[in-house]
Coordinates of C-alpha atoms in Angstrom, one line a residue:
M1 CA 39.5 63.2 -112.3
K2 CA 36.4 61.9 -114.0
V3 CA 37.5 58.3 -113.3
L4 CA 38.0 59.0 -109.6
S5 CA 34.6 60.7 -109.4
F6 CA 33.0 57.7 -111.0
C7 CA 34.6 55.3 -108.5
Q8 CA 33.5 57.3 -105.6
S9 CA 30.0 57.5 -107.0
F10 CA 30.0 53.7 -107.6
I11 CA 31.1 52.9 -104.0
A12 CA 28.5 55.3 -102.5
N13 CA 25.6 54.1 -104.6
F14 CA 26.2 50.4 -104.8
L15 CA 28.9 48.9 -102.5
L16 CA 27.9 50.8 -99.3
P17 CA 24.2 49.8 -99.3
G18 CA 25.2 46.3 -100.1
F19 CA 27.6 46.2 -97.1
I20 CA 24.9 47.6 -94.8
I21 CA 22.4 45.0 -96.0
F22 CA 25.1 42.2 -95.4
F23 CA 25.8 43.6 -91.9
L24 CA 22.2 43.7 -90.9
T25 CA 21.6 40.1 -92.3
F26 CA 24.6 38.8 -90.4
Y27 CA 23.4 40.6 -87.2
V28 CA 19.9 39.2 -87.5
D29 CA 21.2 35.7 -88.2
N30 CA 23.4 35.9 -85.0
M31 CA 20.4 37.2 -83.1
E32 CA 18.3 34.2 -84.3
S33 CA 21.0 31.8 -83.2
A34 CA 21.1 33.3 -79.7
R35 CA 20.3 31.3 -76.6
F36 CA 16.6 30.4 -76.3
T37 CA 14.4 29.5 -73.3
V38 CA 11.9 26.5 -73.0
I39 CA 8.6 27.5 -71.3
G40 CA 6.0 25.1 -70.1
S41 CA 3.2 25.5 -67.6
R42 CA 3.8 26.7 -64.0
D43 CA 0.6 25.1 -62.8
P44 CA -0.1 21.4 -62.9
V45 CA -1.9 20.2 -66.1
I46 CA -5.2 18.5 -65.2
A47 CA -6.2 15.5 -67.3
I48 CA -9.4 13.5 -67.2
L49 CA -8.9 9.7 -66.9
G50 CA -9.5 8.0 -70.3
Q51 CA -9.5 11.2 -72.3
D52 CA -6.7 13.0 -74.3
T53 CA -4.7 15.8 -72.9
V54 CA -2.0 18.3 -74.1
L55 CA 1.2 19.2 -72.3
P56 CA 2.1 22.8 -73.4
C57 CA 5.6 23.8 -74.3
H58 CA 7.1 26.6 -76.5
L59 CA 10.3 28.4 -77.2
S60 CA 11.0 32.0 -76.2
P61 CA 11.8 34.1 -78.2
R62 CA 9.6 32.6 -80.8
M63 CA 11.7 30.7 -83.4
S64 CA 11.4 27.6 -85.6
A65 CA 12.0 24.2 -83.9
A66 CA 11.6 22.3 -87.2
N67 CA 15.4 21.4 -87.3
M68 CA 15.9 21.1 -83.5
E69 CA 15.7 18.0 -81.3
V70 CA 12.6 17.9 -79.1
R71 CA 12.6 15.2 -76.4
W72 CA 9.8 14.6 -73.9
F73 CA 10.9 12.3 -71.1
R74 CA 10.2 11.5 -67.4
S75 CA 13.0 10.2 -65.1
E76 CA 15.3 8.6 -67.7
F77 CA 16.8 10.8 -70.5
L78 CA 17.3 7.9 -72.9
S79 CA 14.0 6.2 -72.2
F80 CA 11.7 8.9 -73.6
V81 CA 8.0 9.5 -73.9
H82 CA 8.3 11.1 -77.4
L83 CA 11.3 12.2 -79.5
Y84 CA 11.4 14.5 -82.6
R85 CA 14.8 14.6 -84.3
D86 CA 16.2 15.1 -87.9
G87 CA 12.8 16.6 -89.0
K88 CA 10.7 13.5 -88.0
D89 CA 9.4 11.5 -85.0
Q90 CA 11.8 8.8 -83.7
Y91 CA 10.3 5.7 -82.0
E92 CA 13.3 3.5 -81.2
G93 CA 13.8 3.7 -77.4
Q94 CA 10.3 5.0 -76.7
M95 CA 8.8 3.8 -73.3
P96 CA 6.5 0.8 -74.1
E97 CA 3.5 2.3 -72.2
Y98 CA 3.5 5.3 -74.5
R99 CA 3.7 3.6 -77.9
G100 CA 0.9 4.7 -80.2
R101 CA -0.4 7.2 -77.5
T102 CA 1.7 10.3 -78.2
E103 CA 1.6 13.0 -80.9
L104 CA 3.9 16.1 -81.3
S105 CA 2.0 18.8 -83.2
K106 CA 3.9 19.8 -86.4
A107 CA 1.6 22.8 -87.2
G108 CA 3.3 25.2 -84.8
L109 CA 6.9 24.0 -85.1
T110 CA 7.9 27.0 -87.2
D111 CA 6.6 29.3 -84.4
G112 CA 8.4 27.4 -81.6
N113 CA 5.2 25.6 -80.4
I114 CA 6.1 22.0 -79.4
P115 CA 3.1 20.7 -77.3
L116 CA 2.8 16.9 -76.6
R117 CA -0.6 15.2 -76.9
I118 CA -1.1 12.0 -74.8
L119 CA -4.0 9.8 -75.8
K120 CA -6.3 7.9 -73.4
I121 CA -4.8 9.1 -70.1
T122 CA -4.2 6.4 -67.5
H123 CA -3.3 6.5 -63.8
S124 CA 0.4 5.7 -64.5
D125 CA 0.7 8.8 -66.7
E126 CA 0.4 11.0 -63.6
G127 CA 3.7 12.7 -62.5
Q128 CA 6.5 15.0 -63.8
Y129 CA 7.5 15.4 -67.5
L130 CA 10.5 17.2 -68.9
C131 CA 10.4 19.2 -72.2
F132 CA 14.0 19.2 -73.6
V133 CA 15.0 21.1 -76.7
Q134 CA 18.5 21.1 -78.3
E135 CA 20.1 22.9 -81.2
G136 CA 23.8 22.1 -81.8
A137 CA 25.6 22.6 -78.5
L138 CA 22.7 24.7 -77.0
Y139 CA 19.9 23.0 -75.0
E140 CA 17.3 24.0 -72.5
E141 CA 14.5 22.2 -70.7
T142 CA 11.5 22.8 -68.4
V143 CA 9.5 20.6 -66.0
L144 CA 5.8 20.1 -66.1
E145 CA 3.5 18.2 -63.7
L146 CA 0.5 16.2 -65.0
R147 CA -2.3 15.3 -62.5
V148 CA -5.0 12.8 -63.4
A149 CA -8.6 13.0 -62.1
A150 CA -12.0 11.3 -62.6
L151 CA -15.5 12.4 -61.6
G152 CA -17.5 9.6 -60.0
S153 CA -21.2 8.8 -60.0
T154 CA -24.0 10.9 -58.5
P155 CA -24.3 10.1 -54.8
L156 CA -27.0 7.5 -53.9
I157 CA -28.7 8.1 -50.5
S158 CA -30.5 5.3 -48.7
V159 CA -32.3 5.0 -45.4
E160 CA -31.2 1.9 -43.5
G161 CA -33.1 1.7 -40.3
H162 CA -33.2 3.1 -36.8
Q163 CA -30.1 3.7 -34.7
D164 CA -29.5 5.6 -31.4
G165 CA -33.0 7.0 -31.3
G166 CA -32.8 8.3 -34.9
I167 CA -32.6 7.2 -38.5
R168 CA -29.4 5.9 -40.1
V169 CA -28.8 7.4 -43.5
V170 CA -26.1 6.2 -45.9
C171 CA -24.5 7.9 -48.9
R172 CA -22.6 5.9 -51.6
S173 CA -20.8 6.8 -54.7
A174 CA -18.2 5.1 -57.0
G175 CA -15.6 5.9 -59.7
W176 CA -13.6 8.9 -58.2
Y177 CA -9.9 9.7 -58.6
P178 CA -8.1 10.8 -56.5
E179 CA -10.0 10.2 -53.2
A180 CA -13.0 12.5 -53.0
K181 CA -14.1 14.7 -50.1
V182 CA -17.5 13.9 -48.7
L183 CA -19.7 16.3 -46.8
W184 CA -23.2 16.1 -45.2
K185 CA -25.1 19.5 -45.3
D186 CA -28.4 20.7 -43.8
L187 CA -31.0 22.9 -45.4
N188 CA -28.9 26.0 -44.7
G189 CA -25.7 24.5 -46.1
Q190 CA -24.1 23.9 -42.7
H191 CA -21.8 20.9 -42.5
L192 CA -23.0 17.9 -40.4
P193 CA -20.7 15.5 -38.6
S194 CA -20.8 12.0 -40.2
L195 CA -21.0 8.8 -38.1
C196 CA -18.5 6.9 -40.1
E197 CA -16.8 6.9 -43.5
T198 CA -15.3 4.2 -45.6
K199 CA -13.2 4.5 -48.8
S200 CA -12.0 1.7 -50.9
R201 CA -10.1 1.2 -54.2
G202 CA -11.4 -1.1 -56.9
D203 CA -9.6 -3.2 -59.5
N204 CA -9.8 -0.2 -61.9
N205 CA -7.8 2.0 -59.4
L206 CA -10.9 4.2 -58.9
F207 CA -12.1 5.1 -55.4
D208 CA -15.5 4.2 -53.9
T209 CA -16.8 6.0 -50.9
E210 CA -19.5 5.3 -48.3
T211 CA -20.5 7.5 -45.4
A212 CA -23.3 7.3 -42.8
I213 CA -25.1 9.8 -40.5
V214 CA -27.8 9.4 -37.8
I215 CA -30.7 11.9 -38.1
K216 CA -32.9 12.8 -35.1
E217 CA -36.5 13.9 -35.3
Q218 CA -37.0 17.7 -35.7
S219 CA -33.3 18.0 -36.5
N220 CA -31.8 18.3 -40.0
Q221 CA -34.6 16.3 -41.6
N222 CA -33.6 18.1 -44.9
L223 CA -30.1 17.0 -45.7
S224 CA -27.8 16.5 -48.7
C225 CA -24.7 14.5 -49.5
C226 CA -22.0 16.4 -51.4
I227 CA -19.0 14.7 -52.9
R228 CA -16.2 16.9 -54.3
N229 CA -13.1 16.2 -56.5
T230 CA -10.6 18.7 -55.2
V231 CA -8.4 18.4 -58.3
L232 CA -11.1 19.2 -60.8
N233 CA -12.9 21.5 -58.2
Q234 CA -16.2 19.9 -59.2
E235 CA -18.8 18.1 -57.1
K236 CA -21.9 16.0 -57.3
E237 CA -24.8 16.3 -54.8
S238 CA -28.0 14.5 -53.8
A239 CA -30.6 15.5 -51.3
V240 CA -33.2 13.7 -49.2
Y241 CA -36.1 14.7 -46.8
I242 CA -37.1 12.3 -44.0
A243 CA -40.8 12.8 -42.8
D244 CA -41.8 12.6 -39.1
P245 CA -43.6 9.2 -39.3
F246 CA -40.4 7.5 -40.1
F247 CA -38.8 8.4 -36.7
P248 CA -39.3 5.9 -33.8
R249 CA -42.0 6.7 -31.1
V250 CA -41.4 6.1 -27.4
N251 CA -44.2 4.7 -25.1
P252 CA -43.7 5.4 -21.3
W253 CA -45.2 2.0 -20.3
M254 CA -42.8 0.3 -22.8
V255 CA -39.9 2.2 -21.2
A256 CA -40.9 1.0 -17.7
L257 CA -41.3 -2.6 -18.9
S258 CA -38.0 -2.5 -20.7
L259 CA -36.3 -1.3 -17.4
I260 CA -37.9 -4.2 -15.5
L261 CA -36.8 -6.7 -18.0
M262 CA -33.3 -5.3 -18.0
V263 CA -33.1 -5.6 -14.2
L264 CA -34.5 -9.2 -14.3
F265 CA -32.2 -10.4 -17.1
G266 CA -29.3 -8.7 -15.3
F267 CA -30.0 -10.6 -12.1
I268 CA -30.3 -13.9 -14.0
G269 CA -27.1 -13.2 -15.9
L270 CA -25.2 -12.4 -12.6
T271 CA -26.4 -15.7 -11.1
V272 CA -25.2 -17.7 -14.1
Y273 CA -21.9 -15.9 -14.1
L274 CA -21.3 -16.7 -10.4
F275 CA -21.8 -20.4 -11.1
K276 CA -19.4 -20.6 -14.0
T277 CA -16.4 -22.8 -13.5
K278 CA -12.9 -21.6 -12.9
G279 CA -11.8 -23.5 -16.1
K280 CA -14.3 -21.7 -18.2
L281 CA -13.2 -18.3 -16.8
T282 CA -9.6 -19.2 -17.7
E283 CA -10.7 -20.1 -21.2
E284 CA -12.3 -16.7 -21.6
V285 CA -9.2 -15.0 -20.4
G286 CA -7.2 -16.9 -22.9
K287 CA -9.5 -16.0 -25.7
Q288 CA -9.2 -12.3 -24.7
D289 CA -5.4 -12.6 -24.8
L290 CA -5.5 -14.1 -28.3
E291 CA -7.7 -11.3 -29.4
I292 CA -5.3 -8.7 -27.9
D293 CA -2.4 -10.4 -29.6
K294 CA -4.3 -10.4 -32.9
R295 CA -5.0 -6.6 -32.6
D296 CA -1.4 -6.0 -31.8
E297 CA -0.3 -7.8 -34.9
E298 CA -2.7 -5.8 -37.0
I299 CA -1.3 -2.6 -35.5
R300 CA 2.3 -3.7 -36.3
K301 CA 1.3 -4.5 -39.9
R302 CA -0.3 -1.1 -40.3
D303 CA 2.8 0.6 -38.8
N304 CA 5.0 -1.3 -41.3
E305 CA 2.8 -0.2 -44.2
I306 CA 3.1 3.4 -43.0
D307 CA 6.9 3.1 -42.7
K308 CA 7.1 1.6 -46.2
R309 CA 5.0 4.4 -47.7
D310 CA 7.2 7.0 -45.9
Q311 CA 10.3 5.4 -47.4
E312 CA 8.8 5.4 -50.9
I313 CA 7.9 9.1 -50.5
S314 CA 11.4 9.9 -49.3
K315 CA 13.0 8.0 -52.2
R316 CA 10.8 9.9 -54.7
D317 CA 11.8 13.2 -53.1
K318 CA 15.5 12.3 -53.4
E319 CA 15.0 11.3 -57.1
I320 CA 13.3 14.6 -57.8
E321 CA 16.0 16.6 -56.0
K322 CA 18.7 14.7 -57.9
R323 CA 16.9 15.4 -61.2
D324 CA 16.6 19.1 -60.3
Q325 CA 20.3 19.2 -59.5
E326 CA 21.2 17.7 -62.9
I327 CA 18.9 20.2 -64.6
R328 CA 20.5 23.1 -62.7
W329 CA 24.0 21.8 -63.6
R330 CA 23.2 21.3 -67.3
K331 CA 21.7 24.9 -67.4
H332 CA 24.8 26.3 -65.7
V333 CA 27.3 24.7 -68.1
A334 CA 25.2 25.1 -71.3
P335 CA 27.7 27.3 -73.1
I336 CA 31.1 25.8 -72.3
E337 CA 34.5 26.2 -73.9
E338 CA 36.2 23.2 -75.5
A339 CA 39.9 23.0 -74.3
N340 CA 42.7 21.7 -76.6
V341 CA 44.4 19.2 -74.3
T342 CA 47.7 17.3 -74.9
L343 CA 49.6 14.9 -72.6
D344 CA 52.8 15.9 -70.7
P345 CA 55.5 13.2 -71.3
G346 CA 57.5 14.6 -68.3
T347 CA 54.8 13.2 -66.0
A348 CA 54.2 9.8 -67.7
H349 CA 55.1 6.5 -66.0
P350 CA 58.1 4.8 -67.7
E351 CA 55.9 2.0 -69.1
L352 CA 53.5 4.5 -70.8
F353 CA 54.1 5.4 -74.5
L354 CA 52.7 8.7 -75.8
S355 CA 52.1 9.6 -79.5
E356 CA 54.1 12.3 -81.1
D357 CA 51.3 14.8 -81.0
G358 CA 50.6 14.0 -77.3
K359 CA 47.0 13.0 -78.0
S360 CA 47.1 9.3 -77.1
V361 CA 48.7 7.0 -74.6
R362 CA 49.1 3.2 -74.3
W363 CA 50.7 0.8 -71.8
A364 CA 53.5 -1.6 -73.0
D365 CA 55.3 -4.2 -70.8
T366 CA 58.6 -2.3 -71.4
W367 CA 60.4 0.0 -68.9
Q368 CA 61.9 3.0 -70.7
D369 CA 65.2 4.2 -69.4
L370 CA 64.1 7.8 -68.5
P371 CA 65.3 10.2 -65.8
N372 CA 63.2 9.8 -62.6
N373 CA 62.4 13.5 -62.3
P374 CA 60.1 14.7 -59.4
E375 CA 57.2 15.3 -61.9
K376 CA 57.1 11.7 -63.1
F377 CA 54.8 9.0 -61.7
D378 CA 57.0 6.1 -60.7
T379 CA 54.5 3.5 -59.4
E380 CA 51.0 4.1 -60.8
R381 CA 50.7 4.1 -64.6
C382 CA 49.4 7.7 -64.9
V383 CA 50.0 10.8 -67.0
L384 CA 48.9 14.4 -66.7
G385 CA 47.9 16.9 -69.3
R386 CA 50.2 19.8 -70.2
E387 CA 47.4 22.3 -69.8
G388 CA 46.2 23.5 -66.4
F389 CA 43.1 25.5 -65.4
T390 CA 42.4 27.9 -62.5
S391 CA 39.3 29.7 -63.6
G392 CA 36.3 29.6 -66.1
R393 CA 34.5 26.6 -67.5
C394 CA 35.9 24.2 -70.0
Y395 CA 35.7 20.5 -71.2
W396 CA 37.6 17.9 -73.1
E397 CA 36.8 14.5 -74.4
V398 CA 38.6 11.2 -74.0
V399 CA 38.1 8.1 -76.3
V400 CA 38.3 5.0 -74.1
G401 CA 37.1 2.5 -76.7
S402 CA 36.3 -1.0 -75.5
G403 CA 39.1 -1.2 -72.9
R404 CA 38.3 -2.7 -69.6
Y405 CA 41.0 -1.2 -67.4
W406 CA 41.3 2.6 -67.3
A407 CA 40.4 5.8 -65.4
V408 CA 39.7 9.3 -66.7
G409 CA 39.4 12.6 -64.9
M410 CA 41.5 15.4 -63.5
A411 CA 44.0 16.1 -60.7
R412 CA 45.3 19.0 -58.9
E413 CA 48.8 20.3 -59.8
S414 CA 50.4 19.0 -56.5
V415 CA 49.0 15.5 -56.8
R416 CA 51.5 12.9 -55.3
R417 CA 53.6 11.3 -58.1
K418 CA 55.7 8.8 -56.1
G419 CA 54.6 5.6 -54.5
G420 CA 51.1 4.0 -54.5
I421 CA 48.1 6.3 -55.0
R422 CA 44.5 5.6 -54.0
P423 CA 42.5 7.9 -56.4
S424 CA 39.9 10.0 -54.6
P425 CA 39.1 13.7 -54.0
E426 CA 41.1 13.5 -50.7
E427 CA 44.1 12.5 -52.9
G428 CA 43.4 15.4 -55.2
I429 CA 41.9 13.2 -58.0
W430 CA 38.3 13.4 -59.4
A431 CA 37.7 10.6 -62.0
V432 CA 35.6 7.7 -63.1
E433 CA 37.1 4.2 -63.8
R434 CA 36.4 0.8 -65.4
W435 CA 37.9 -2.1 -63.5
P436 CA 37.1 -4.6 -65.1
D437 CA 33.5 -5.6 -64.4
Q438 CA 32.7 -2.5 -62.5
F439 CA 32.0 1.1 -63.6
R440 CA 32.3 3.6 -60.8
A441 CA 33.0 7.1 -59.7
L442 CA 36.2 7.4 -57.5
T443 CA 34.6 9.0 -54.5
S444 CA 35.5 7.9 -51.0
P445 CA 34.2 5.2 -50.8
A446 CA 33.7 4.6 -54.5
T447 CA 30.2 5.0 -56.0
C448 CA 29.1 2.2 -58.3
L449 CA 27.6 3.2 -61.7
P450 CA 25.5 1.1 -64.1
L451 CA 27.8 -1.1 -66.1
S452 CA 25.4 -1.0 -69.0
R453 CA 26.0 2.7 -69.3
V454 CA 29.8 2.5 -69.8
P455 CA 30.5 4.9 -72.7
S456 CA 33.1 4.6 -75.4
R457 CA 33.8 8.4 -75.3
I458 CA 33.7 10.5 -72.1
R459 CA 33.3 14.3 -71.9
V460 CA 35.0 15.8 -68.8
C461 CA 33.6 19.2 -67.7
L462 CA 35.3 21.5 -65.2
D463 CA 33.8 24.5 -63.6
C464 CA 36.7 26.2 -61.7
D465 CA 34.5 29.0 -60.4
R466 CA 32.1 26.5 -58.6
G467 CA 34.7 23.9 -57.9
Q468 CA 32.6 21.2 -59.6
V469 CA 33.4 18.3 -62.0
T470 CA 30.9 16.5 -64.2
F471 CA 31.2 13.6 -66.6
F472 CA 28.9 13.0 -69.6
D473 CA 28.6 10.3 -72.3
A474 CA 29.9 12.3 -75.2
C475 CA 27.8 10.3 -77.7
D476 CA 24.3 11.1 -76.3
Q477 CA 25.1 13.9 -73.8
A478 CA 23.6 11.9 -71.0
P479 CA 25.1 12.7 -67.5
I480 CA 27.3 10.0 -65.9
F481 CA 28.3 11.5 -62.5
T482 CA 28.8 14.9 -60.8
F483 CA 31.2 15.7 -58.0
P484 CA 29.4 18.3 -55.8
P485 CA 30.2 22.0 -55.9
A486 CA 33.2 23.3 -53.9
S487 CA 34.8 19.8 -53.9
V488 CA 37.6 21.0 -56.3
P489 CA 40.1 23.4 -54.6
G490 CA 41.2 26.7 -56.1
E491 CA 44.6 25.1 -57.0
R492 CA 45.6 24.6 -60.7
I493 CA 43.8 21.6 -62.2
R494 CA 45.2 19.3 -65.0
P495 CA 43.8 16.4 -67.0
W496 CA 44.7 13.0 -65.6
L497 CA 44.7 9.5 -67.2
W498 CA 45.4 6.1 -65.8
V499 CA 46.2 3.2 -68.2
W500 CA 46.4 -0.5 -67.8
P501 CA 47.1 -3.5 -70.2
G502 CA 44.8 -3.7 -73.2
S503 CA 43.7 -0.1 -73.0
Q504 CA 44.6 2.9 -75.2
L505 CA 43.2 6.3 -74.3
S506 CA 43.0 9.2 -76.8
L507 CA 42.2 12.8 -76.4
S508 CA 39.7 14.3 -78.8
P509 CA 41.6 16.3 -81.5

């Protein structure tokens, strides 16, 4: 009885508290490994041209990023602005224009702070940046916008003679980015209409501005020229006062004499005009036609420039939308289940040989004497996976190696097995192929992909709930192609491989 009492006391005093501490530690560790969020700045980050700036980014909840991959990039995932991985900065593959100009602060890494400092900001730095963080199979990212601005010189006001019964006043300033807004104001701060305004861009990509106004006597003799940078919300202003003696005086006798002279010269001019020859008149008409043609050509050139700018804007909007779609897709499939896939010999073409474990397939110029059952492909050298999927999200990987003739993807259960097949979503097949100097997605018609991006290992991702298929480079997780949502029907879906001479495909174990 004493022994039993001692055991109970030992369990209560030593083993039970230790078990509780182990459970709490395990629970906290699992909480720390939970999914995180990457947070940047909702508002654009404003940078002064030629100065340094910081793009903010941090993890929520706060956790250490010292052992994570932190990638800052713009439009291309592999061509990065800055990369931190394996506990240090990586510079191989960095965009040339950012070499020696980026710094990732290490002081706050343990608290989840991963801001990027860019040195000596230039015009080309303006645009969108992505802060991408990955830990194991989990990754998140956020988009930030960087806007560049420069404050120009103090306006220089000059009086440049008489015009339209008043005085012509000109305001000039240089070194603004982007284009500045120019306003004339009177003594009470009311805006005055300008006579004309000219803006030009110099070799340094900064904008110069020049605007003119005509001031009448006893009207707005006190005036100022205000130039504002709308990005920085800052302005520079200069003022001037024009005294009465500077305005032109009108003598009644001079007015009368001017009218007489105008009538006289008008009569002389009319007489000369009546005696002009018909040939000279024709020559003048021809000159006018040439001037009209010249103006029309200038208008056409200006219209072409406008169309070109509109096309560039449309192209940029499409690229942004495509990048946003890729971001939304990657966020949607972040946690995804890996499927253990094997090949079904009952569906394999007679010239295809499968390994015993059903994990690899190769083509041999030998026809196997096998029953031609309804499930077997008899013309195209294809094979299906044993497993099928109707719901959830999953992925599997296929090693394609250096083969130049293959196709990898998935097909619906009822895909046609007999006769020739033209792989496409209409046929019930969603795949990418190499053939032989082309790399493309088997859409209808096919979509060409960069041959330089042909991977040696492909990850095939299936989202049955959304009806969407995406292909990734399994080596660097870079997206290859995405078939749009709802393109895959609710029917049972199975892995699909297509093999040709010189190729051997293997499923990831």
